Tab-separated table of C-alpha atoms in Angstrom:
chain	number	residue	atom	x	y	z
B	43	MET	CA	23.292	-132.253	123.306
B	44	LYS	CA	26.378	-129.667	122.672
B	45	THR	CA	27.522	-129.210	119.665
B	46	THR	CA	31.272	-128.050	118.949
B	47	ARG	CA	33.340	-127.529	115.920
B	48	ARG	CA	36.580	-127.950	117.465
B	49	GLY	CA	38.986	-125.270	116.253
B	50	PHE	CA	36.825	-123.595	113.006
B	51	LEU	CA	34.157	-122.447	114.873
B	52	ALA	CA	36.426	-121.380	117.541
B	53	SER	CA	37.066	-118.220	115.563
B	54	GLY	CA	33.452	-117.660	114.257
B	55	ALA	CA	31.489	-119.696	111.755
B	56	ALA	CA	30.255	-115.960	109.978
B	57	ALA	CA	34.339	-116.086	108.386
B	58	VAL	CA	32.768	-117.806	105.347
B	59	SER	CA	29.689	-115.661	104.817
B	60	SER	CA	27.434	-117.278	102.603
B	61	ALA	CA	29.583	-118.881	99.894
B	62	LYS	CA	28.988	-122.106	98.669
B	63	LEU	CA	32.751	-123.386	99.423
B	64	ALA	CA	33.251	-126.885	97.461
B	65	SER	CA	36.551	-126.420	97.365
B	66	PHE	CA	39.683	-123.859	96.992
B	67	THR	CA	40.623	-121.995	94.201
B	68	PRO	CA	44.251	-123.128	93.649
B	69	ALA	CA	46.802	-120.383	94.103
B	70	GLY	CA	49.413	-120.046	91.273
B	71	GLY	CA	52.890	-120.256	91.781
B	72	GLY	CA	55.312	-117.561	92.630
B	73	ASP	CA	52.620	-116.414	95.154
B	74	ARG	CA	54.215	-115.298	98.507
B	75	VAL	CA	53.608	-117.061	101.987
B	76	PHE	CA	54.047	-116.018	105.442
B	77	VAL	CA	54.444	-118.962	108.754
B	78	ALA	CA	55.127	-117.235	112.142
B	79	ILE	CA	56.071	-119.269	114.789
B	80	GLN	CA	55.531	-118.146	118.548
B	81	VAL	CA	57.726	-119.586	120.755
B	82	GLU	CA	56.227	-119.386	123.932
B	83	GLY	CA	57.949	-118.966	127.478
B	84	GLY	CA	60.983	-116.859	126.888
B	85	TRP	CA	64.285	-118.807	124.961
B	86	ASP	CA	67.654	-118.364	126.111
B	87	TYR	CA	69.107	-116.593	123.826
B	88	LEU	CA	72.582	-116.807	125.410
B	89	ASN	CA	72.609	-120.337	125.405
B	90	MET	CA	71.348	-120.453	121.586
B	91	LEU	CA	73.881	-118.028	120.219
B	92	ILE	CA	76.545	-118.885	122.865
B	93	PRO	CA	79.309	-116.242	123.629
B	94	ALA	CA	81.320	-118.821	124.989
B	95	ASP	CA	84.849	-117.088	125.321
B	96	HIS	CA	83.267	-113.676	127.383
B	97	TRP	CA	84.191	-113.522	130.935
B	98	VAL	CA	80.864	-112.214	132.087
B	99	TYR	CA	78.877	-115.419	130.363
B	100	GLN	CA	81.527	-117.858	132.403
B	101	GLU	CA	81.096	-116.452	135.467
B	102	ALA	CA	77.510	-115.762	135.457
B	103	ARG	CA	76.669	-119.561	134.583
B	104	PRO	CA	79.181	-121.576	136.418
B	105	THR	CA	77.087	-124.476	135.894
B	106	LEU	CA	74.959	-123.967	132.370
B	107	ARG	CA	77.588	-121.968	130.517
B	108	ILE	CA	78.668	-124.324	127.345
B	109	PRO	CA	82.236	-124.852	126.327
B	110	ARG	CA	83.243	-123.330	123.158
B	111	ALA	CA	84.679	-127.106	122.255
B	112	ALA	CA	80.807	-128.448	122.317
B	113	THR	CA	79.604	-125.456	120.209
B	114	LEU	CA	78.970	-124.949	116.508
B	115	PRO	CA	80.813	-121.565	114.608
B	116	VAL	CA	78.432	-119.377	113.528
B	117	ALA	CA	80.380	-117.289	111.318
B	118	TRP	CA	84.531	-117.063	111.120
B	119	ASN	CA	84.754	-113.267	112.228
B	120	TRP	CA	81.991	-113.503	115.232
B	121	ASP	CA	82.914	-115.009	118.612
B	122	TRP	CA	79.301	-116.311	119.756
B	123	TYR	CA	78.288	-119.922	118.561
B	124	TRP	CA	75.586	-122.297	117.796
B	125	HIS	CA	74.376	-124.521	120.742
B	126	PRO	CA	75.001	-128.253	119.709
B	127	SER	CA	71.195	-128.874	119.404
B	128	LEU	CA	70.430	-126.218	116.550
B	129	ALA	CA	72.429	-127.975	113.958
B	130	PRO	CA	69.759	-127.968	112.018
B	131	PHE	CA	69.955	-124.061	112.487
B	132	SER	CA	73.567	-123.820	111.236
B	133	SER	CA	72.794	-125.559	108.339
B	134	LEU	CA	69.981	-123.190	107.038
B	135	TYR	CA	72.654	-120.587	107.915
B	136	ASP	CA	75.508	-122.352	106.301
B	137	ARG	CA	73.333	-122.287	103.027
B	138	GLY	CA	71.927	-118.880	103.109
B	139	ASP	CA	68.602	-119.489	104.371
B	140	LEU	CA	68.514	-118.063	107.819
B	141	ALA	CA	68.880	-114.444	109.156
B	142	ILE	CA	69.736	-113.834	112.955
B	143	ILE	CA	68.190	-110.971	114.171
B	144	GLU	CA	70.001	-109.696	117.150
B	145	ASN	CA	68.863	-108.254	120.462
B	146	VAL	CA	65.506	-108.110	120.078
B	147	GLY	CA	62.988	-106.243	122.527
B	148	TYR	CA	60.944	-103.105	122.927
B	149	PRO	CA	60.895	-100.215	125.004
B	150	THR	CA	60.308	-100.541	128.491
B	151	PRO	CA	60.456	-104.123	128.327
B	152	ASP	CA	58.368	-105.954	130.919
B	153	LEU	CA	58.859	-109.402	132.314
B	154	SER	CA	55.689	-111.022	132.157
B	155	HIS	CA	54.950	-113.456	129.576
B	156	PHE	CA	50.978	-112.300	129.691
B	157	GLU	CA	52.095	-108.270	129.150
B	158	SER	CA	55.076	-109.150	126.985
B	159	ILE	CA	53.512	-111.349	124.308
B	160	LYS	CA	50.553	-108.769	124.281
B	161	LYS	CA	52.441	-106.015	123.172
B	162	TRP	CA	54.192	-108.592	120.594
B	163	HIS	CA	50.933	-109.607	118.650
B	164	ALA	CA	49.638	-106.139	118.946
B	165	ALA	CA	52.680	-104.610	117.824
B	166	ASP	CA	52.465	-101.957	120.449
B	167	PRO	CA	55.004	-101.967	123.563
B	168	SER	CA	52.059	-100.046	125.160
B	169	ALA	CA	49.418	-102.355	124.768
B	170	GLY	CA	47.244	-103.813	127.646
B	171	SER	CA	44.026	-104.787	126.084
B	172	PHE	CA	43.655	-104.572	122.690
B	173	ARG	CA	41.121	-105.149	119.589
B	174	GLN	CA	43.529	-105.670	116.767
B	175	GLY	CA	46.562	-108.025	116.479
B	176	TRP	CA	49.064	-106.656	113.860
B	177	LEU	CA	48.280	-109.872	111.395
B	178	GLY	CA	44.673	-109.205	112.300
B	179	ARG	CA	44.739	-105.265	111.155
B	180	TYR	CA	46.629	-106.242	107.554
B	181	LEU	CA	43.767	-108.640	107.067
B	182	GLY	CA	41.374	-106.146	108.077
B	183	LEU	CA	42.926	-103.426	105.547
B	184	GLY	CA	41.982	-105.746	102.963
B	185	HIS	CA	45.633	-107.174	102.068
B	186	GLY	CA	44.700	-110.956	102.554
B	187	GLY	CA	42.879	-110.501	99.087
B	188	PRO	CA	39.646	-111.690	97.667
B	189	VAL	CA	40.052	-115.150	98.180
B	190	GLN	CA	38.335	-117.633	100.325
B	191	VAL	CA	40.701	-118.235	103.325
B	192	PRO	CA	43.863	-115.905	103.409
B	193	ALA	CA	45.121	-117.093	106.965
B	194	ILE	CA	44.672	-120.104	108.906
B	195	ASP	CA	46.014	-120.251	112.682
B	196	ILE	CA	47.322	-123.900	113.145
B	197	GLU	CA	47.308	-123.851	117.244
B	198	PRO	CA	44.383	-125.173	119.487
B	199	TYR	CA	43.288	-121.574	120.511
B	200	ALA	CA	43.058	-118.476	118.231
B	201	SER	CA	45.978	-116.142	118.449
B	202	PRO	CA	45.731	-112.741	119.921
B	203	VAL	CA	47.808	-112.045	116.578
B	204	PHE	CA	44.758	-112.492	114.363
B	205	ALA	CA	42.493	-110.317	116.942
B	206	GLY	CA	39.876	-108.266	114.697
B	207	ALA	CA	39.824	-110.684	111.794
B	208	ARG	CA	37.830	-114.110	111.605
B	209	VAL	CA	40.251	-116.844	111.023
B	210	PRO	CA	40.026	-120.739	111.074
B	211	VAL	CA	41.627	-122.453	113.797
B	212	ILE	CA	42.506	-126.354	113.217
B	213	LEU	CA	45.139	-128.611	114.581
B	214	ASP	CA	44.387	-130.911	111.615
B	215	PRO	CA	42.079	-131.614	108.783
B	216	GLU	CA	40.347	-134.397	111.098
B	217	SER	CA	39.919	-131.916	113.720
B	218	LEU	CA	37.540	-130.393	111.259
B	219	ARG	CA	34.746	-132.941	111.541
B	220	LEU	CA	32.215	-131.805	114.094
B	221	ASN	CA	32.346	-133.241	117.498
B	222	PHE	CA	29.943	-134.419	119.904
B	223	ASP	CA	29.714	-134.865	124.024
B	224	TRP	CA	27.471	-137.688	123.869
B	225	SER	CA	29.670	-140.593	125.415
B	226	SER	CA	28.604	-143.348	122.709
B	227	SER	CA	30.568	-143.035	119.489
B	228	GLU	CA	27.388	-144.608	117.564
B	229	ASP	CA	25.325	-141.696	118.844
B	230	SER	CA	28.007	-139.258	117.984
B	231	ALA	CA	28.080	-140.767	114.577
B	232	VAL	CA	24.261	-140.410	113.937
B	233	GLY	CA	24.240	-136.828	115.413
B	234	ARG	CA	27.121	-136.092	112.532
B	235	LEU	CA	25.069	-137.300	110.243
B	236	ALA	CA	21.984	-135.607	110.989
B	237	ILE	CA	24.212	-132.284	110.809
B	238	GLU	CA	25.394	-133.132	107.585
B	239	VAL	CA	22.073	-133.932	106.006
B	240	GLY	CA	20.642	-130.919	107.566
B	241	THR	CA	23.024	-128.702	105.510
B	242	GLN	CA	21.806	-130.380	102.479
B	243	PHE	CA	18.459	-128.502	103.200
B	244	SER	CA	19.394	-125.175	104.879
B	245	GLU	CA	17.573	-123.668	102.381
B	246	MET	CA	13.999	-124.890	104.048
B	247	ALA	CA	14.255	-122.741	107.247
B	248	THR	CA	11.934	-119.661	106.673
B	249	THR	CA	12.091	-117.421	109.647
B	250	GLY	CA	15.202	-114.997	109.409
B	251	ASN	CA	17.458	-115.748	112.667
B	252	THR	CA	16.870	-119.730	112.008
B	253	ARG	CA	17.327	-119.382	108.115
B	254	ILE	CA	21.124	-117.201	109.290
B	255	ALA	CA	21.589	-120.208	111.688
B	256	ALA	CA	21.220	-122.606	109.184
B	257	ALA	CA	22.649	-121.345	106.388
B	258	LEU	CA	25.809	-120.530	108.702
B	259	THR	CA	25.823	-124.027	109.674
B	260	ALA	CA	25.773	-125.210	106.001
B	261	ASP	CA	28.271	-123.239	105.041
B	262	ALA	CA	30.713	-124.206	107.989
B	263	HIS	CA	30.254	-127.894	107.161
B	264	ARG	CA	31.403	-127.188	103.190
B	265	PHE	CA	34.072	-124.944	104.436
B	266	ALA	CA	35.586	-127.699	106.734
B	267	ASN	CA	35.455	-130.350	104.149
B	268	ALA	CA	37.248	-127.856	101.522
B	269	LEU	CA	40.018	-127.426	104.371
B	270	ARG	CA	40.031	-131.407	105.159
B	271	ASP	CA	40.160	-132.244	101.256
B	272	ALA	CA	42.465	-129.644	100.466
B	273	GLY	CA	46.086	-131.353	99.346
B	274	SER	CA	44.929	-134.376	100.159
B	275	GLY	CA	46.971	-136.408	97.518
B	276	TYR	CA	50.180	-134.815	99.812
B	277	SER	CA	53.171	-136.736	101.315
B	278	PRO	CA	56.046	-135.196	103.173
B	279	ARG	CA	59.093	-134.839	100.863
B	280	THR	CA	61.425	-135.018	103.523
B	281	SER	CA	61.540	-136.454	106.989
B	282	TYR	CA	59.801	-134.710	109.774
B	283	PRO	CA	60.618	-135.433	113.657
B	284	GLY	CA	57.657	-136.853	115.367
B	285	THR	CA	56.649	-133.738	117.616
B	286	ALA	CA	53.644	-131.564	117.703
B	287	LEU	CA	55.389	-128.712	116.187
B	288	ALA	CA	56.550	-131.082	113.084
B	289	SER	CA	52.870	-132.156	112.461
B	290	GLN	CA	51.262	-128.616	112.336
B	291	LEU	CA	54.347	-127.452	109.804
B	292	LYS	CA	53.487	-130.507	107.948
B	293	LEU	CA	50.187	-129.525	107.869
B	294	ALA	CA	50.758	-125.802	106.563
B	295	ALA	CA	53.312	-127.896	103.912
B	296	ARG	CA	50.505	-129.808	103.166
B	297	TYR	CA	48.168	-126.669	101.752
B	298	ILE	CA	51.248	-124.850	100.797
B	299	SER	CA	52.525	-127.573	97.962
B	300	SER	CA	48.818	-128.044	97.022
B	301	ASN	CA	48.684	-124.212	96.077
B	302	THR	CA	45.856	-123.050	98.180
B	303	PRO	CA	45.621	-119.545	98.389
B	304	ILE	CA	46.679	-119.213	102.105
B	305	LYS	CA	49.201	-116.846	102.637
B	306	LEU	CA	49.418	-116.227	106.598
B	307	TYR	CA	50.232	-119.190	109.016
B	308	HIS	CA	50.089	-118.703	112.324
B	309	LEU	CA	51.828	-121.782	114.926
B	310	LYS	CA	53.049	-122.017	118.232
B	311	THR	CA	55.322	-124.028	120.436
B	312	SER	CA	56.023	-124.012	124.243
B	313	GLY	CA	58.411	-125.465	127.024
B	314	PHE	CA	60.828	-122.617	126.727
B	315	ASP	CA	59.938	-121.239	130.230
B	316	THR	CA	63.140	-122.931	131.714
B	317	HIS	CA	63.262	-121.609	134.838
B	318	SER	CA	64.533	-124.851	136.103
B	319	VAL	CA	66.658	-127.879	135.110
B	320	GLN	CA	67.591	-126.288	131.812
B	321	ALA	CA	70.188	-128.596	131.457
B	322	PRO	CA	71.595	-131.440	133.800
B	323	ARG	CA	74.430	-130.430	135.727
B	324	ASN	CA	76.951	-132.525	134.703
B	325	ASP	CA	76.221	-131.913	131.286
B	326	PRO	CA	75.238	-128.161	130.015
B	327	THR	CA	74.453	-129.335	126.596
B	328	ALA	CA	72.068	-131.793	127.083
B	329	GLY	CA	68.704	-132.113	129.083
B	330	GLN	CA	65.464	-129.737	128.600
B	331	PHE	CA	66.726	-127.415	127.164
B	332	ALA	CA	68.766	-128.933	124.120
B	333	THR	CA	65.654	-131.218	123.566
B	334	LEU	CA	63.411	-128.005	122.544
B	335	LEU	CA	66.207	-126.712	120.359
B	336	ARG	CA	66.397	-130.063	118.898
B	337	ASP	CA	63.295	-130.389	118.210
B	338	LEU	CA	62.359	-126.937	117.086
B	339	SER	CA	64.831	-126.455	114.551
B	340	LEU	CA	64.581	-130.044	113.182
B	341	ALA	CA	60.779	-129.018	112.419
B	342	VAL	CA	61.850	-125.928	111.356
B	343	LYS	CA	64.478	-127.141	108.674
B	344	ALA	CA	61.972	-130.221	107.732
B	345	PHE	CA	59.370	-127.951	106.807
B	346	LEU	CA	61.768	-125.754	104.787
B	347	ASP	CA	63.161	-128.860	103.183
B	348	ASP	CA	59.987	-130.166	102.288
B	349	VAL	CA	58.159	-126.712	100.626
B	350	ILE	CA	61.701	-126.934	98.357
B	351	ASN	CA	60.900	-130.484	97.419
B	352	TRP	CA	57.643	-129.340	96.481
B	353	GLY	CA	58.629	-126.499	94.290
B	354	ARG	CA	57.211	-123.765	96.857
B	355	GLY	CA	60.923	-123.221	98.417
B	356	SER	CA	61.059	-119.316	97.018
B	357	ASP	CA	57.466	-118.624	98.083
B	358	VAL	CA	57.641	-119.422	101.494
B	359	VAL	CA	59.373	-117.399	104.713
B	360	VAL	CA	59.194	-118.084	107.795
B	361	MET	CA	59.834	-116.104	111.051
B	362	LEU	CA	60.435	-117.454	114.639
B	363	TYR	CA	60.279	-115.127	117.887
B	364	SER	CA	59.334	-115.541	121.772
B	365	GLU	CA	58.027	-112.783	124.222
B	366	PHE	CA	61.779	-112.222	125.558
B	367	GLY	CA	65.364	-113.644	126.484
B	368	ARG	CA	65.997	-115.049	129.754
B	369	ARG	CA	68.729	-113.421	132.685
B	370	VAL	CA	72.478	-113.369	131.975
B	371	THR	CA	72.882	-115.009	135.248
B	372	GLU	CA	71.457	-118.810	136.027
B	373	ASN	CA	69.604	-118.745	138.971
B	374	GLY	CA	70.181	-121.568	141.819
B	375	ALA	CA	67.609	-124.360	139.932
B	376	LEU	CA	69.886	-125.033	137.163
B	377	GLY	CA	67.804	-122.398	134.989
B	378	THR	CA	67.436	-119.065	134.118
B	379	ASP	CA	64.937	-116.751	134.780
B	380	HIS	CA	62.855	-113.898	132.894
B	381	GLY	CA	65.188	-111.185	131.291
B	382	HIS	CA	65.094	-108.933	128.402
B	383	GLY	CA	67.028	-108.994	125.253
B	384	GLY	CA	66.037	-112.161	122.679
B	385	VAL	CA	66.635	-113.262	119.446
B	386	ALA	CA	64.224	-113.619	116.376
B	387	PHE	CA	64.852	-115.493	113.072
B	388	LEU	CA	63.566	-115.512	109.640
B	389	ALA	CA	64.228	-118.419	107.105
B	390	GLY	CA	64.011	-119.765	103.631
B	391	GLN	CA	64.868	-119.690	100.734
B	392	PRO	CA	64.124	-115.595	99.998
B	393	VAL	CA	65.909	-114.668	102.897
B	394	SER	CA	69.049	-112.977	102.929
B	395	GLY	CA	70.907	-114.817	105.414
B	396	GLY	CA	73.392	-113.867	107.928
B	397	ARG	CA	73.366	-111.517	111.020
B	398	TYR	CA	71.300	-108.273	111.786
B	399	GLY	CA	71.398	-105.830	114.438
B	400	GLN	CA	74.233	-105.458	117.144
B	401	THR	CA	75.342	-108.015	119.941
B	402	PRO	CA	74.356	-107.057	123.062
B	403	ASP	CA	76.829	-105.618	125.456
B	404	LEU	CA	77.494	-107.714	128.541
B	405	ALA	CA	79.755	-105.588	130.408
B	406	GLY	CA	76.918	-103.745	132.398
B	407	ILE	CA	77.282	-106.970	134.875
B	408	ARG	CA	80.056	-106.936	137.306
B	409	ARG	CA	79.432	-109.619	139.642
B	410	PRO	CA	78.559	-113.202	138.980
B	411	GLY	CA	75.637	-113.323	140.810
B	412	GLU	CA	74.070	-109.978	139.765
B	413	SER	CA	70.372	-111.093	138.464
B	414	TYR	CA	71.195	-108.531	135.341
B	415	TYR	CA	69.503	-108.543	131.991
B	416	ILE	CA	70.595	-107.167	128.382
B	417	PRO	CA	68.496	-103.678	128.451
B	418	PHE	CA	66.385	-102.054	125.880
B	419	ASP	CA	69.076	-99.664	124.525
B	420	ALA	CA	70.726	-98.438	121.326
B	421	ARG	CA	72.278	-101.879	120.612
B	422	SER	CA	68.560	-103.406	120.456
B	423	THR	CA	66.666	-104.024	117.575
B	424	ASP	CA	63.169	-102.845	118.241
B	425	PHE	CA	60.460	-106.040	117.418
B	426	ARG	CA	58.659	-103.625	115.128
B	427	GLN	CA	61.269	-103.621	112.522
B	428	VAL	CA	61.178	-107.333	112.014
B	429	TYR	CA	57.512	-106.863	111.327
B	430	ALA	CA	58.332	-103.881	108.978
B	431	THR	CA	60.675	-106.408	107.374
B	432	VAL	CA	57.841	-109.057	106.874
B	433	LEU	CA	55.481	-106.571	105.849
B	434	GLU	CA	57.331	-104.296	103.541
B	435	ARG	CA	60.165	-106.797	101.959
B	436	TRP	CA	57.915	-109.958	101.791
B	437	LEU	CA	54.272	-109.033	102.010
B	438	GLN	CA	54.841	-105.743	99.874
B	439	VAL	CA	52.362	-103.772	101.829
B	440	PRO	CA	53.203	-100.342	103.997
B	441	SER	CA	54.079	-101.308	107.259
B	442	GLY	CA	52.971	-97.686	108.895
B	443	PRO	CA	49.167	-98.200	109.147
B	444	ILE	CA	49.689	-101.910	110.297
B	445	LEU	CA	52.575	-100.861	113.308
B	446	GLY	CA	51.321	-97.376	113.926
B	447	GLY	CA	54.190	-95.956	113.140
B	448	THR	CA	57.850	-96.035	110.524
B	449	PHE	CA	60.198	-98.684	111.566
B	450	ALA	CA	62.854	-99.198	109.243
B	451	PRO	CA	63.068	-102.703	107.487
B	452	LEU	CA	66.272	-104.933	107.739
B	453	ASN	CA	67.897	-106.225	104.959
B	454	ALA	CA	67.086	-109.654	105.418
B	455	LEU	CA	64.910	-109.862	102.812
């Protein structure tokens, strides 16, 4: 018999120590919450915020370039434009709840998904292997506070961003039930009942290791029940799209609306590694990439509207990031390959909306077919500045011990 506690025990039952967790102690209104969303794959900065009139963009993307007539304006004094599928982001920007952080990257950038995201997770451009993620380091320094669960990872597997700290990993409250690999659902139900009954008598174990194991099982069971029951009266106060990310954000909204003391959430969405058929040949505004952008921006706006309608809008900041951008030139497969230079966003009512950082200079490309990507140079924004902004301006802790250096926060918060 093999027993799994999907998600939760993936990050370690010992996170609960020996506390008797029957429920959460509600947080008060005004407690600050940070939600980080990793956009996996490397998103195409230049077809999200589009230099539609720039000759380099037009020549480098004969098929994928989006005509200005199809775009949405960002600001009257800026000749870059929103992809039409980012209308929800345009709406957030126009109401002052979205900060665009331009040309984001790190020194000596790497074009490997795996190596680049390691550096983002560790907040260290030199990172190979590492023991602590930047949010794990934040928690390890005691900034999570004396609460039972300061952070939750809402994705299938534990994110390295929390490495060094034990953080529950869940997808939805139902995933916190104990599951078995038995083929019979009736046998699984009996096994679950046996575990649940056994947790009531864990104190009967007499030997050291057995008693520790029994106590951890009992605490994990109580803790899972607390997470499953938290916010049980929640129902969305806005309409969410029917996507995986929207479902994850809805779970975060459930916990936030019920004033659980969880202050950090990490989520992940994927699909942005658009090497081929990023858009159909006859319509660059449609297809794979357009759908990804629409689903992402709809889910984020729905989440922010939901927490606003629950009276928590002023307590929540969302950060969106990806490991890198794409090359300026399209490839021969109606797609774009890995490149340097990307974009990040901060969203929510506490955000000072607008544009931060400098627009990249596209003049470095001289031939339409050249495989040119935006360099990390004096115009770039070091991604650690984004982290420093969150840590110092929102979470209100010194960023130096977490980031391993001093990085000037942006005025986006």
